[in-house]
């Protein structure tokens, strides 16, 4: 979210055991966003420049659009291809195609983790740093995703959301 750039969460983000970023993951300032990228969850092609800038240890392809997947990502160490059935199940819950972030939250919370802290999730209220699209230009239902995350926050003590 663009609003994350107004905060100073970079040190807390970099101090996490694992830092998962999404798509092109712009990092405008280390003070607001940190610098580490351990895993990169993608639904867009990754350019060579972004691959070098982010240098993820692991790439997770979260999109059902397999034709967008580039060869360098697919052959990277530890590559993960998100199951179409999981995407369809979350889409059914949200009644709209899920964002990469929502799919990553769903996947992470199914793991045996102690905690999951979300940074930069304002459900498109401040738009994205990685493009110029507006709510009207994307197929996602951000209201439904926000309600889903609020429900998760009420029922899963491992999850926390740091507001941008």
XYZ file of C-alpha atoms in Angstrom:
164
model
C 0.000 0.000 0.000
C 1.186 3.506 -0.719
C 0.304 4.436 2.862
C 3.089 2.177 4.192
C 5.593 4.703 2.821
C 4.326 7.218 5.414
C 5.387 5.003 8.342
C 8.656 3.760 9.788
C 8.137 -0.002 9.930
C 11.266 -1.006 7.995
C 13.305 -2.167 10.996
C 10.420 -4.270 12.332
C 9.860 -5.819 8.906
C 13.543 -6.672 8.503
C 13.649 -8.147 12.039
C 11.025 -10.795 11.169
C 12.070 -14.427 10.880
C 10.791 -14.478 7.309
C 9.934 -11.524 5.046
C 7.464 -12.289 2.273
C 6.837 -9.572 -0.282
C 4.270 -9.425 -3.053
C 4.651 -8.945 -6.809
C 7.120 -6.200 -7.792
C 7.522 -5.158 -4.142
C 8.641 -1.548 -4.488
C 10.899 -0.538 -1.611
C 10.952 3.271 -1.709
C 12.753 3.724 1.621
C 14.387 1.277 4.052
C 12.864 3.231 6.971
C 9.314 2.500 5.795
C 9.639 -0.830 3.994
C 12.865 -2.466 5.110
C 15.250 -4.116 2.680
C 14.935 -7.900 3.086
C 12.994 -10.162 0.776
C 13.190 -13.816 1.707
C 10.235 -15.033 -0.320
C 8.437 -13.308 -3.185
C 4.781 -14.167 -3.894
C 4.029 -13.409 -7.538
C 1.085 -13.035 -9.869
C 3.033 -10.936 -12.391
C 6.122 -11.559 -14.499
C 9.303 -10.719 -12.666
C 11.761 -8.610 -14.630
C 15.484 -9.290 -14.425
C 15.926 -5.903 -12.729
C 13.326 -6.710 -10.041
C 14.794 -10.175 -9.546
C 18.246 -8.668 -8.961
C 16.897 -5.863 -6.740
C 14.835 -8.158 -4.501
C 17.015 -11.278 -4.680
C 14.399 -13.585 -3.112
C 15.500 -16.969 -1.756
C 12.210 -18.453 -2.878
C 9.550 -17.550 -5.443
C 5.921 -18.539 -4.997
C 3.685 -18.337 -8.083
C 0.230 -17.560 -6.719
C -1.681 -16.771 -9.911
C -3.980 -19.165 -11.743
C -2.602 -17.608 -14.953
C 0.200 -20.075 -15.573
C 1.121 -18.570 -18.965
C 2.413 -15.442 -17.201
C 4.981 -17.463 -15.278
C 8.487 -16.755 -16.529
C 11.070 -19.500 -16.943
C 13.636 -17.979 -14.539
C 11.065 -17.919 -11.741
C 9.842 -21.452 -12.478
C 13.341 -22.901 -12.333
C 14.462 -20.961 -9.252
C 15.499 -22.872 -6.101
C 12.541 -23.796 -3.894
C 9.982 -22.620 -6.472
C 6.370 -23.056 -5.324
C 3.307 -23.297 -7.604
C 0.096 -22.488 -5.714
C -2.615 -25.119 -6.352
C -5.531 -24.027 -8.509
C -7.924 -25.738 -6.082
C -6.716 -23.486 -3.236
C -7.230 -20.402 -5.391
C -10.738 -21.542 -6.331
C -11.624 -22.268 -2.699
C -10.552 -18.788 -1.569
C -12.311 -17.213 -4.547
C -15.484 -18.969 -3.445
C -15.098 -17.606 0.084
C -14.536 -14.053 -1.174
C -16.941 -14.219 -4.152
C -14.201 -12.598 -6.261
C -10.711 -13.467 -7.472
C -8.374 -13.206 -4.469
C -5.386 -10.898 -4.448
C -1.889 -12.315 -4.204
C -1.817 -10.981 -0.647
C -5.014 -12.801 0.318
C -3.727 -16.050 -1.151
C -0.472 -15.637 0.747
C -2.306 -14.959 4.037
C -4.440 -18.064 3.482
C -1.391 -20.199 2.704
C 0.642 -18.874 5.641
C -2.133 -19.428 8.176
C -2.426 -23.056 7.089
C 1.219 -23.526 8.103
C 2.507 -24.294 11.568
C 3.676 -20.779 12.342
C 3.825 -18.919 15.622
C 2.717 -15.572 14.250
C 1.987 -13.663 11.063
C 2.253 -9.885 11.013
C 0.835 -8.032 8.016
C 2.318 -4.693 6.950
C 0.934 -2.551 4.158
C -2.512 -4.127 3.974
C -5.059 -1.334 3.683
C -7.123 -3.177 1.073
C -6.388 -0.719 -1.718
C -7.533 2.342 0.257
C -4.258 4.090 -0.589
C -3.748 2.127 -3.814
C -0.612 0.142 -4.586
C 2.950 1.332 -4.935
C 3.509 -1.053 -7.831
C 1.143 0.497 -10.355
C -1.405 3.132 -11.242
C -4.514 0.994 -11.304
C -7.555 1.951 -9.296
C -10.222 -0.225 -7.675
C -12.230 -0.027 -10.903
C -9.295 -1.509 -12.848
C -8.834 -4.715 -10.848
C -11.079 -7.784 -10.441
C -10.734 -8.032 -6.656
C -13.285 -7.277 -3.941
C -11.251 -5.378 -1.348
C -14.247 -4.936 0.949
C -14.700 -8.705 1.071
C -10.979 -9.244 1.656
C -10.923 -6.681 4.464
C -13.912 -8.371 6.132
C -12.252 -11.784 5.725
C -9.026 -10.526 7.342
C -11.006 -8.879 10.172
C -12.687 -12.226 10.820
C -9.304 -13.958 10.808
C -7.981 -11.363 13.276
C -10.862 -12.137 15.642
C -10.400 -15.906 15.471
C -6.682 -16.554 14.913
C -4.400 -15.166 17.641
C -1.330 -15.742 15.430
C -2.405 -12.972 13.054
C -1.797 -9.263 13.543
C -2.219 -6.308 11.233
C -0.032 -3.217 11.497
C -1.936 -0.347 9.935
C 0.042 1.652 7.383
